[in-house]
Short mmCIF file of C-alpha atoms and ligand atoms in Angstrom, two decimals:
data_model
loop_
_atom_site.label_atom_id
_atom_site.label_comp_id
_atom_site.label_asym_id
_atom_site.label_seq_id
_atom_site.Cartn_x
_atom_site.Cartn_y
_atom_site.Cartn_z
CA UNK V 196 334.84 216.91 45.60
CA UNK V 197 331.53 216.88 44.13
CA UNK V 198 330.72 220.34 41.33
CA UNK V 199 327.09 221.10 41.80
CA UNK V 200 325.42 219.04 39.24
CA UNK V 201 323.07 222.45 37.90
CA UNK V 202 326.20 224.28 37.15
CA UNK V 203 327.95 221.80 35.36
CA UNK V 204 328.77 221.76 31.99
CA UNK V 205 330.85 219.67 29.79
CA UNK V 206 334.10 220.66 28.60
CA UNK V 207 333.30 222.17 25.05
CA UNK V 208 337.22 222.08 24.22
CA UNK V 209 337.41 218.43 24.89
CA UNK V 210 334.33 217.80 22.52
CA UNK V 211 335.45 219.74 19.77
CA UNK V 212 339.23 218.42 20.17
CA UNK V 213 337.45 214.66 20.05
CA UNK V 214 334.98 215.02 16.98
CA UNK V 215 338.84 217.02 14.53
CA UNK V 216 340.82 214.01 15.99
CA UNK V 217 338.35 211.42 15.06
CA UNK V 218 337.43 212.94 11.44
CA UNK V 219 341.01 211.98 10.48
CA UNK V 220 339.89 208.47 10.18
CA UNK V 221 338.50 208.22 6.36
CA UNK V 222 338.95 211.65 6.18
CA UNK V 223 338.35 213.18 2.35
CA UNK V 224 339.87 216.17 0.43
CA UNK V 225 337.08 218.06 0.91
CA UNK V 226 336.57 218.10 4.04
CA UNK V 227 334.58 215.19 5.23
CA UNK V 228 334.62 211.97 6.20
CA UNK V 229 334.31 208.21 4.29
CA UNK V 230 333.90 205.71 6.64
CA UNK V 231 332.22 202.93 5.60
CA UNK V 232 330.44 200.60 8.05
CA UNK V 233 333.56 197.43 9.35
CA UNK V 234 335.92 198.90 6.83
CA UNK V 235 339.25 199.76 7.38
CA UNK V 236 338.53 203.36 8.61
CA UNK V 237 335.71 202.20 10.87
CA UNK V 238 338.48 199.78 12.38
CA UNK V 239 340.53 203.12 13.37
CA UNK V 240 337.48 204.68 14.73
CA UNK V 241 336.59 202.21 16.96
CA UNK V 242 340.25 201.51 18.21
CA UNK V 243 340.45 204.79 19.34
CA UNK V 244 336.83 205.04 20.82
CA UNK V 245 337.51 201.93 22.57
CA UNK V 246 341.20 203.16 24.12
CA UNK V 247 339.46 206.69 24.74
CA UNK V 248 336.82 204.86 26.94
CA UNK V 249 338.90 202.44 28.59
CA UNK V 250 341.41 205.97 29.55
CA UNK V 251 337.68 207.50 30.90
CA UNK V 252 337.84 203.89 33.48
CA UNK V 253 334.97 202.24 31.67
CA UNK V 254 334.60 198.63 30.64
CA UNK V 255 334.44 198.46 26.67
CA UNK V 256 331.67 195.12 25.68
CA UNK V 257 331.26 194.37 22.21
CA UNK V 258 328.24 192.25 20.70
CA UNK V 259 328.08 189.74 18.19
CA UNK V 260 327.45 192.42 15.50
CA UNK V 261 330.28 194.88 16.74
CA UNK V 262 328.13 197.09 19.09
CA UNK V 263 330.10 198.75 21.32
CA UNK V 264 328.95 199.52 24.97
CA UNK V 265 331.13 201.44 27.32
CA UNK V 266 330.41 200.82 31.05
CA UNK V 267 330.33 203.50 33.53
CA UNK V 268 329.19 201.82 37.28
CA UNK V 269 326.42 203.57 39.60
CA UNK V 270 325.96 203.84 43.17
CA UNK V 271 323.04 200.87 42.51
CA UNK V 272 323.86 198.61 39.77
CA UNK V 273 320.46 196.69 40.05
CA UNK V 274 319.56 199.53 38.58
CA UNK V 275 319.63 199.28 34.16
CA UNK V 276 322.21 201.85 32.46
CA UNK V 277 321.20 204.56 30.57
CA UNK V 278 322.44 204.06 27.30
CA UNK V 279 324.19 207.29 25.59
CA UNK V 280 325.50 207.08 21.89
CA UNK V 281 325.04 207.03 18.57
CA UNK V 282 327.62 205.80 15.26
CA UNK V 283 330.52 206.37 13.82
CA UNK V 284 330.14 205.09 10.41
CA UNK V 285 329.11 207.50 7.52
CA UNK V 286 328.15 207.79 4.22
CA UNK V 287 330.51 207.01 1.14
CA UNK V 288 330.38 211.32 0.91
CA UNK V 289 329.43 211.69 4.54
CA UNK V 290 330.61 214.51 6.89
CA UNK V 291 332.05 214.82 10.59
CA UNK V 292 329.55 215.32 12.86
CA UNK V 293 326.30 212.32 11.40
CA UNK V 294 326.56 210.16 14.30
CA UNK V 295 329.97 210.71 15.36
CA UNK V 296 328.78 213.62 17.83
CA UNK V 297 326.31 211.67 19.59
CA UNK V 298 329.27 209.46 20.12
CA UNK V 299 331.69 211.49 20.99
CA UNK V 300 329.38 213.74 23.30
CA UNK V 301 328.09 210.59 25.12
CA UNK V 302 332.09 209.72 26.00
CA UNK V 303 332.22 213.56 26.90
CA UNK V 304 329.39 213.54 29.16
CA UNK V 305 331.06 210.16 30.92
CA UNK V 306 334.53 212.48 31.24
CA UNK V 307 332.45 215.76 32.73
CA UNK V 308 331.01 213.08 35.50
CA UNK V 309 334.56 211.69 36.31
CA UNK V 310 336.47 215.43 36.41
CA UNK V 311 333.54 216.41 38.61
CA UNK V 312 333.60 213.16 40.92
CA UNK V 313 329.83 212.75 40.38
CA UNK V 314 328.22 209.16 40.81
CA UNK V 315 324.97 208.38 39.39
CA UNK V 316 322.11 205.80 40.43
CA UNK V 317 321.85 204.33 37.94
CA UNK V 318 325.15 202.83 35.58
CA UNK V 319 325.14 204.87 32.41
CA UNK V 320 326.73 203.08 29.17
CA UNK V 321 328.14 205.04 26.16
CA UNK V 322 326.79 202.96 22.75
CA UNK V 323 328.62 203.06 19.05
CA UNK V 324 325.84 201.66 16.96
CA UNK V 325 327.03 199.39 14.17
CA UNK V 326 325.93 200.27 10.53
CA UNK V 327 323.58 203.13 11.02
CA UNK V 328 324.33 204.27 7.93
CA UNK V 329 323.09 201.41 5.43
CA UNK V 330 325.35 202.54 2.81
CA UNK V 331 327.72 199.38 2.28
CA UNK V 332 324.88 196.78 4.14
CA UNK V 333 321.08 197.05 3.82
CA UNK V 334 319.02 197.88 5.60
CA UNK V 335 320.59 201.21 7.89
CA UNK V 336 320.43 200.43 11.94
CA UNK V 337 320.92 196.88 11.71
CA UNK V 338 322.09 196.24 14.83
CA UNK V 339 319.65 198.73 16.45
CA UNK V 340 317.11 196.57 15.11
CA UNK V 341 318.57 193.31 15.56
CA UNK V 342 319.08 194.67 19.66
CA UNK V 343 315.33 195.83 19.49
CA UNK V 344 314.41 192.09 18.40
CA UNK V 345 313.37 192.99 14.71
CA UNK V 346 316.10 190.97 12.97
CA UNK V 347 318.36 187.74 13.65
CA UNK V 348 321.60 187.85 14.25
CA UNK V 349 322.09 184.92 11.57
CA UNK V 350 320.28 187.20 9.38
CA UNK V 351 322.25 189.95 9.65
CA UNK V 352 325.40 188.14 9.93
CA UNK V 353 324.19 186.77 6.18
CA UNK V 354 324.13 190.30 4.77
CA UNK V 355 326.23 191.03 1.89
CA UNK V 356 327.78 194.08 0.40
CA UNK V 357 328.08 195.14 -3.40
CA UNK V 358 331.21 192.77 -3.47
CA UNK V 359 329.89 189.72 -1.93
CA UNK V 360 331.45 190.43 1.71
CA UNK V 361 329.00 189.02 4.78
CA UNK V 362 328.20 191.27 7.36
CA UNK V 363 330.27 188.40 9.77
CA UNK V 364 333.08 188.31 7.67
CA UNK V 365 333.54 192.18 7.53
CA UNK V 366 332.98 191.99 11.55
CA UNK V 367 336.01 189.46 11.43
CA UNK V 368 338.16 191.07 9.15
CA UNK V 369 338.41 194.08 11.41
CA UNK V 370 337.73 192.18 14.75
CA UNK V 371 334.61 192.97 15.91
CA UNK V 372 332.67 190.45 16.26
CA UNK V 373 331.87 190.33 20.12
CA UNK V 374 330.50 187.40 22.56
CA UNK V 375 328.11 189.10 23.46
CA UNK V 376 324.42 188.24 22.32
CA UNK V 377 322.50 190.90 20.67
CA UNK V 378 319.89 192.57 23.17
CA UNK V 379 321.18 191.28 26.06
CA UNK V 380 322.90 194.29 27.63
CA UNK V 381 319.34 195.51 28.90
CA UNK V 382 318.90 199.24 29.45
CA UNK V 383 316.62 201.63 31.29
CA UNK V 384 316.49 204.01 28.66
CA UNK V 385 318.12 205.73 25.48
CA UNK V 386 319.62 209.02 24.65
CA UNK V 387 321.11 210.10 21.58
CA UNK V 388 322.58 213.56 20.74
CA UNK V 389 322.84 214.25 17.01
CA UNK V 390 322.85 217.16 14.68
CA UNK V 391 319.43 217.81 13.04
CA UNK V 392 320.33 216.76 8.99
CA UNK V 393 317.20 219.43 8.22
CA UNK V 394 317.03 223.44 8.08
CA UNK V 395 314.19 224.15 10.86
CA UNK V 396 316.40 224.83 13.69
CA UNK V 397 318.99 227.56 11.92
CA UNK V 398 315.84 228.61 10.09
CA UNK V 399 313.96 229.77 13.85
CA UNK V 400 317.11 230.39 15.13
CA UNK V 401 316.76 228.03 17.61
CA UNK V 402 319.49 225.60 19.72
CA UNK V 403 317.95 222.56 20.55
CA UNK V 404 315.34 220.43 18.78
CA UNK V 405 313.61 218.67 21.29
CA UNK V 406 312.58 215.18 18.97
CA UNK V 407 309.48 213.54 19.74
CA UNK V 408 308.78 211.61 17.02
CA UNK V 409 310.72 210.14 13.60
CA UNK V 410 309.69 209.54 9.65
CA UNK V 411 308.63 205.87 9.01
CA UNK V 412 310.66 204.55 6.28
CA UNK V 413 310.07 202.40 3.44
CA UNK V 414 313.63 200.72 1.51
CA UNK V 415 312.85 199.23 -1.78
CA UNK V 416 314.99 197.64 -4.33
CA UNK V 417 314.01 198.16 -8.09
CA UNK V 418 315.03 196.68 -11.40
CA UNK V 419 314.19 197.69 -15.33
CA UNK V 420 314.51 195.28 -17.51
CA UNK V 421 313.62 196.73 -21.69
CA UNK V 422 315.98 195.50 -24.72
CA UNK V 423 319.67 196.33 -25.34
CA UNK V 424 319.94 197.63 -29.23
CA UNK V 425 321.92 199.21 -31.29
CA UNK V 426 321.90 203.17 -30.54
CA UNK V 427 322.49 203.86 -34.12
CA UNK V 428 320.33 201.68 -36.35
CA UNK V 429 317.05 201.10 -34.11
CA UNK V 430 314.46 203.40 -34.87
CA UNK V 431 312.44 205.47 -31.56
CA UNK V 432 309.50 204.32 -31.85
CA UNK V 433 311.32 200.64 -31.61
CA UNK V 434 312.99 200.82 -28.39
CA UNK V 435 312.24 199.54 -25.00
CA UNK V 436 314.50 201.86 -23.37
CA UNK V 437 315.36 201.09 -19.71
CA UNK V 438 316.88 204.73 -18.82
CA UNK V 439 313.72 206.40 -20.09
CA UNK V 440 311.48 204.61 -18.13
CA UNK V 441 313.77 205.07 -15.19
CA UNK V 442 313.24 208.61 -16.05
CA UNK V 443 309.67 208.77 -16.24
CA UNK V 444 309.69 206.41 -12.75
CA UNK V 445 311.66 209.31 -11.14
CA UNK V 446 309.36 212.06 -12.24
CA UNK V 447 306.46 210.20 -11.67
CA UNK V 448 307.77 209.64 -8.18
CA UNK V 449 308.49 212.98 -7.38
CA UNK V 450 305.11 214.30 -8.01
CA UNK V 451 303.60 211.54 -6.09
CA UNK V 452 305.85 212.61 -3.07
CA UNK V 453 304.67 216.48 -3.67
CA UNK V 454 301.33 215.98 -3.79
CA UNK V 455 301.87 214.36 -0.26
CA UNK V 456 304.13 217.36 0.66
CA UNK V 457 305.31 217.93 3.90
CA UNK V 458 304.23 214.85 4.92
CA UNK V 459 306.29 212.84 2.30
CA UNK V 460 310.01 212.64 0.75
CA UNK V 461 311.07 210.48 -2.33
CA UNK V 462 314.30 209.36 -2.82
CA UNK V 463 316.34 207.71 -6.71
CA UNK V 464 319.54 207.15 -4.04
CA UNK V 465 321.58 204.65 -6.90
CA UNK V 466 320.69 203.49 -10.43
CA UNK V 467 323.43 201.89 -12.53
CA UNK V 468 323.19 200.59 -16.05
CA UNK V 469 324.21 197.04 -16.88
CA UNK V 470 326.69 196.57 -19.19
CA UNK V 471 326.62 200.24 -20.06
CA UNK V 472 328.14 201.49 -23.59
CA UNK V 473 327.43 204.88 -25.30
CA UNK V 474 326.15 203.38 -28.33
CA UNK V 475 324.19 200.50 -26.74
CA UNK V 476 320.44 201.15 -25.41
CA UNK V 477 320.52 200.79 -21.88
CA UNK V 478 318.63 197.29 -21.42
CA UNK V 479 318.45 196.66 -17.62
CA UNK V 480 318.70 199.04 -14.56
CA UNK V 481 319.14 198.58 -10.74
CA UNK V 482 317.78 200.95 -8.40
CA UNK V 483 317.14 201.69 -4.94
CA UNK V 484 313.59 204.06 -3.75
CA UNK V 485 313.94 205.20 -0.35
CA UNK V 486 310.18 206.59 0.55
CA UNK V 487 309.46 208.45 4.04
CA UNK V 488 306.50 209.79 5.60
CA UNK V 489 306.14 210.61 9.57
CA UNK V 490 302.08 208.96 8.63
CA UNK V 491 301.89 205.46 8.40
CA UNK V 492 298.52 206.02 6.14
CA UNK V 493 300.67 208.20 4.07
CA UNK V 494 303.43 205.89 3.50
CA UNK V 495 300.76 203.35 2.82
CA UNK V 496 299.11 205.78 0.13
CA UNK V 497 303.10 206.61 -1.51
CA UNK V 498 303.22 202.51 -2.08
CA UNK V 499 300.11 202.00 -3.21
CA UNK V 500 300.69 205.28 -5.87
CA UNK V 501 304.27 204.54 -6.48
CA UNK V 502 303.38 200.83 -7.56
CA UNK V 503 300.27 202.49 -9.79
CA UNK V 504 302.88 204.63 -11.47
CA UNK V 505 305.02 202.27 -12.35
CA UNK V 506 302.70 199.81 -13.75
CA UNK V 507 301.08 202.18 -15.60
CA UNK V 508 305.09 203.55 -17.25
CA UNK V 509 306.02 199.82 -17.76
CA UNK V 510 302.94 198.86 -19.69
CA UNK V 511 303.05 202.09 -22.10
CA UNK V 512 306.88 201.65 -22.34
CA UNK V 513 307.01 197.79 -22.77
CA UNK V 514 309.53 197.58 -20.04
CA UNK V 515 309.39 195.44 -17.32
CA UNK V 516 309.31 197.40 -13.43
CA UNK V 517 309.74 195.51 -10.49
CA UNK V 518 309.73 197.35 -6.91
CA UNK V 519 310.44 195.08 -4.17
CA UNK V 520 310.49 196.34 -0.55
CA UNK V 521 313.49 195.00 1.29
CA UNK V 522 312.98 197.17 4.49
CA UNK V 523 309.65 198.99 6.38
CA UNK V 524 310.70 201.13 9.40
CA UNK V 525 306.95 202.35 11.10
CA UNK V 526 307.11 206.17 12.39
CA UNK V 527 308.74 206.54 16.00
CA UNK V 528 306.69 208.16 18.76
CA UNK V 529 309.67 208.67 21.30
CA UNK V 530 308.77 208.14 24.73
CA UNK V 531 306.76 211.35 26.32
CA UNK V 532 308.79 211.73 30.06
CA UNK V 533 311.96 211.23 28.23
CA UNK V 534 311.25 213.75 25.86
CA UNK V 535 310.00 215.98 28.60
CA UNK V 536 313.53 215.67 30.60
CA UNK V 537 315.16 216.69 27.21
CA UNK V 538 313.09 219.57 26.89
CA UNK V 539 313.78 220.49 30.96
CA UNK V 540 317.23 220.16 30.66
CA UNK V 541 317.04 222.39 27.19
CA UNK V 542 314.97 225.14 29.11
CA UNK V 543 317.21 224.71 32.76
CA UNK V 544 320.36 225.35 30.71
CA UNK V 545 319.19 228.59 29.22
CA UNK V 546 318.89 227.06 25.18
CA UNK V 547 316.20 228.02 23.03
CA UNK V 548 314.36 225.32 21.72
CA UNK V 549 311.51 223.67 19.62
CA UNK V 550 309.67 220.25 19.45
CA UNK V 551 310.44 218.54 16.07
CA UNK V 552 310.33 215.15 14.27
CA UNK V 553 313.28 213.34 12.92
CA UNK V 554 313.48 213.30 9.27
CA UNK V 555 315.99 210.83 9.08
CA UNK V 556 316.55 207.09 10.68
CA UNK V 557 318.22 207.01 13.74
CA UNK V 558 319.19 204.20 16.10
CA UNK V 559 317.13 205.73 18.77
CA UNK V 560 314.10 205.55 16.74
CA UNK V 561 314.79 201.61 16.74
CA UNK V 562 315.64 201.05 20.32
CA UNK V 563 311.88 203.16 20.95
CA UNK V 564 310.15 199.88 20.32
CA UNK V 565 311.58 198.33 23.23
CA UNK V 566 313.27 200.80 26.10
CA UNK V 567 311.96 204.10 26.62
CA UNK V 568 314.24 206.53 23.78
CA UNK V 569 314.16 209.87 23.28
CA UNK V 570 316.53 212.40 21.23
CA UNK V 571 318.17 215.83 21.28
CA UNK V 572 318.80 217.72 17.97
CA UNK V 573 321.04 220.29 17.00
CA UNK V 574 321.67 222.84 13.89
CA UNK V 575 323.82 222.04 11.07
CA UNK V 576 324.86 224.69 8.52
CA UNK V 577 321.99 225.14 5.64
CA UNK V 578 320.44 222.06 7.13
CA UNK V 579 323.10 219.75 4.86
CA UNK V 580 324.06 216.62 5.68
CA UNK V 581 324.69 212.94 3.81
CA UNK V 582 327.30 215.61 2.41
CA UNK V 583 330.72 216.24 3.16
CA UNK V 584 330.01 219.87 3.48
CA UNK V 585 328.12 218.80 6.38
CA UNK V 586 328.59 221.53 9.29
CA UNK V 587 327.70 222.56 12.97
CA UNK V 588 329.22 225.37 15.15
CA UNK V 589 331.01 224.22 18.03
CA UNK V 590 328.86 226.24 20.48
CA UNK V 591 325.83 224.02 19.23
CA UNK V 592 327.40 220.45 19.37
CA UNK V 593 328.28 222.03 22.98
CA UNK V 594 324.33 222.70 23.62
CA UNK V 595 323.47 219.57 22.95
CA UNK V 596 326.52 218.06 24.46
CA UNK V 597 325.38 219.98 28.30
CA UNK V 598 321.98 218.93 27.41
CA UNK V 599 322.33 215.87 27.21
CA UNK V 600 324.66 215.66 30.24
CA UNK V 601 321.81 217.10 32.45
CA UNK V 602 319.17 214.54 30.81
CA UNK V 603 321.11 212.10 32.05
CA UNK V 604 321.66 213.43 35.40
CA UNK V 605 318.07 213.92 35.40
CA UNK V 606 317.36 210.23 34.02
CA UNK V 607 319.57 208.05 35.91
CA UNK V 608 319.58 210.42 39.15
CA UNK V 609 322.55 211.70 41.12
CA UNK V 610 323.72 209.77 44.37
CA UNK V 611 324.17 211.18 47.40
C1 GLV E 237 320.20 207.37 8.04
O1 GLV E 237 321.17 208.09 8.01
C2 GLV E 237 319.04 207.65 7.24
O2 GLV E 237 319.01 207.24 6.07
O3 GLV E 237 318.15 208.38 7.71
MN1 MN E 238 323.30 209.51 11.85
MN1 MN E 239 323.42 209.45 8.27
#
């Protein structure tokens, strides 16, 4: 028998039960989660993602760089699926609910359709994103992109982490690499649930962030090269000190990003020393800049500042600077009648809500250049996240679990 589909809501028990089971998997002392992108703990993740959607009767396809895409048929399957999802990688000190709720509340949304016997149009198809998080292989959302037709799968496959590892051999070792081509499972459209990673929404009290646009992002590698000396014997004025430049190029860079404030954020993520030794002067330095701005004319005036900056440090220091971008992600404007059936399912279901823009990347914000996309936000305790004190009450992930159940009720229509 058929539940009403404007009374139904998904089961917030399930959810919650879901997201504690699946934290287990790289699960740190204090609390949160290290799952690193076709590691080990990713491996466990995605066995049990895979098992739980086969268990909900859907059919589990994996891509050529591990993309997973869970299958649940329509009444009309010449009709695209709505894609649902998000990742379940996370940060080296990453938390439980960065990507894994979308997940998990796009398999709950598929399990509230079968308890209720509801059939939709269109086919709807539950997503895990590889490597949103960009943490072991640059650049974040590869596969997003790669699907959305910005990268090669060759190129991506050639990707290597801090030890050497391939992208394709990682897929192998854990055995993920799928037959399917990249960007051939078409879709209709894109939904992804996820908790908001900023303050706004506990700050105005409010349930649901209805996202209608994200940050462009900017990924650039750097490198310091000055003169390794003795730390005892060579006089101040002498040196050609690589850490003090770095830390005049990370003040520098922070005032550039303020005087661009709120439309700008700056980001020193790694910097390590070669051949460090307490009594050696450091002589070369690696470093990543991560630069965002929701204006493309802003992030082009951060580049053009950032790169004044640092020629300006390097030539009074005597160091050598070089800033190469490895990655250029333009602002997202997510598609307006999506957006509007987020915001109608927010407002149907009771939920206080407010427009916002994603501060961080997202898979959906990749997939928007090619399928309509659109996303739903939730709070997160003090707005932390990228943190393994990362937080979110279960009534919220339960908001934004019902509405995105009734966006895609709304989206991929109910048969009859
Ligand atoms: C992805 O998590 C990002 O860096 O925004
Ligand atoms: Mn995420
Ligand atoms: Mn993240």
């Amino acid at each position: 028998m058929s539940a009403k589909p404007s009374n139904l809501q998904i089961d917030s028990e399930r959810l919650w039960g879901a997201i504690h089971e699946t934290a287990q998997f790289g699960a740190t002392a204090k609390g949160g989660v290290r799952r690193l992108t076709l590691g080990p703990e990713d491996k466990q993740a995605r066995d049990w993602f895979r098992k739980a959607c086969e268990t909900a009767g859907l059919e589990v396809h994996v891509d050529a760089l591990g993309s997973m895409y869970a299958l649940r048929k329509g009444r009309d399957m010449s009709k695209l699926p709505i894609g649902i999802g998000s990742h379940l990688d996370t940060q080296p000190t990453g938390g439980k609910y960065d990507g894994i709720l979308g997940t998990l509340a796009a398999l709950e949304v598929v399990r509230t359709l079968n308890d209720a016997g509801i059939e939709t149009e269109a086919p709807v198809c539950v997503i895990n994103w590889t490597n949103e998080e960009g943490s072991r292989f640059a650049p974040a959302m590869m596969a997003s992109a790669t699907y959305a037709g910005d990268y090669t799968t060759e190129d991506i496959w050639s990707r290597t982490d801090a030890g050497g590892v391939t992208v394709k051999e990682a897929l192998d070792g854990i055995g993920y690499r799928g037959d399917e081509p990249v960007g051939a499972r078409k879709l209709g459209a894109f939904l992804e649930l996820h908790i908001e990673q900023g303050p706004l929404l506990e700050a105005e009290n409010k349930t649901i962030g209805v996202v209608e646009r994200g940050q462009g992002i900017i990924w650039y590698d750097g490198r310091i090269t000055g003169f390794e000396s003795h730390a005892g014997t060579t006089p101040m004025p002498l040196r050609r000190d690589a850490l003090s430049s770095l830390a005049e190029v990370a003040l520098a860079i922070e005032k550039i990003a303020l005087a661009h404030a709120p439309q700008a954020v700056a980001t020193i993520g790694e910097a390590v020393i070669a051949n460090p030794s307490r009594n050696v002067i450091p002589g070369e330095i690696a470093f990543t800049l991560d630069v965002r701005s929701p204006d493309a004319a802003v992030m082009d005036a951060l580049d053009r500042d950032i790169r004044a900056a640092i020629a300006d440090i390097a030539g009074r220091r005597r160091t050598e600077i070089g800033l190469a971008q490895i990655w250029r992600k333009p602002p997202t404007i997510f598609d307006g009648k999506l957006v509007d059936a987020v915001q109608a399912a927010a407002a149907e279901l009771g939920y206080s809500y407010r427009r916002i823009t994603s501060g961080a990347g997202h898979d959906a914000c990749n997939v928007a250049g090619v399928i309509p996309a659109a996303m739903i936000f939730v709070p997160c305790k003090d707005g932390v996240s990228h943190n393994e004190l990362e937080d979110a009450t279960q009534a919220d992930c339960s908001a934004g679990a019902n509405v995105l159940l009734h966006a895609v009720l709304a989206v991929a229509g109910v048969a009859t």
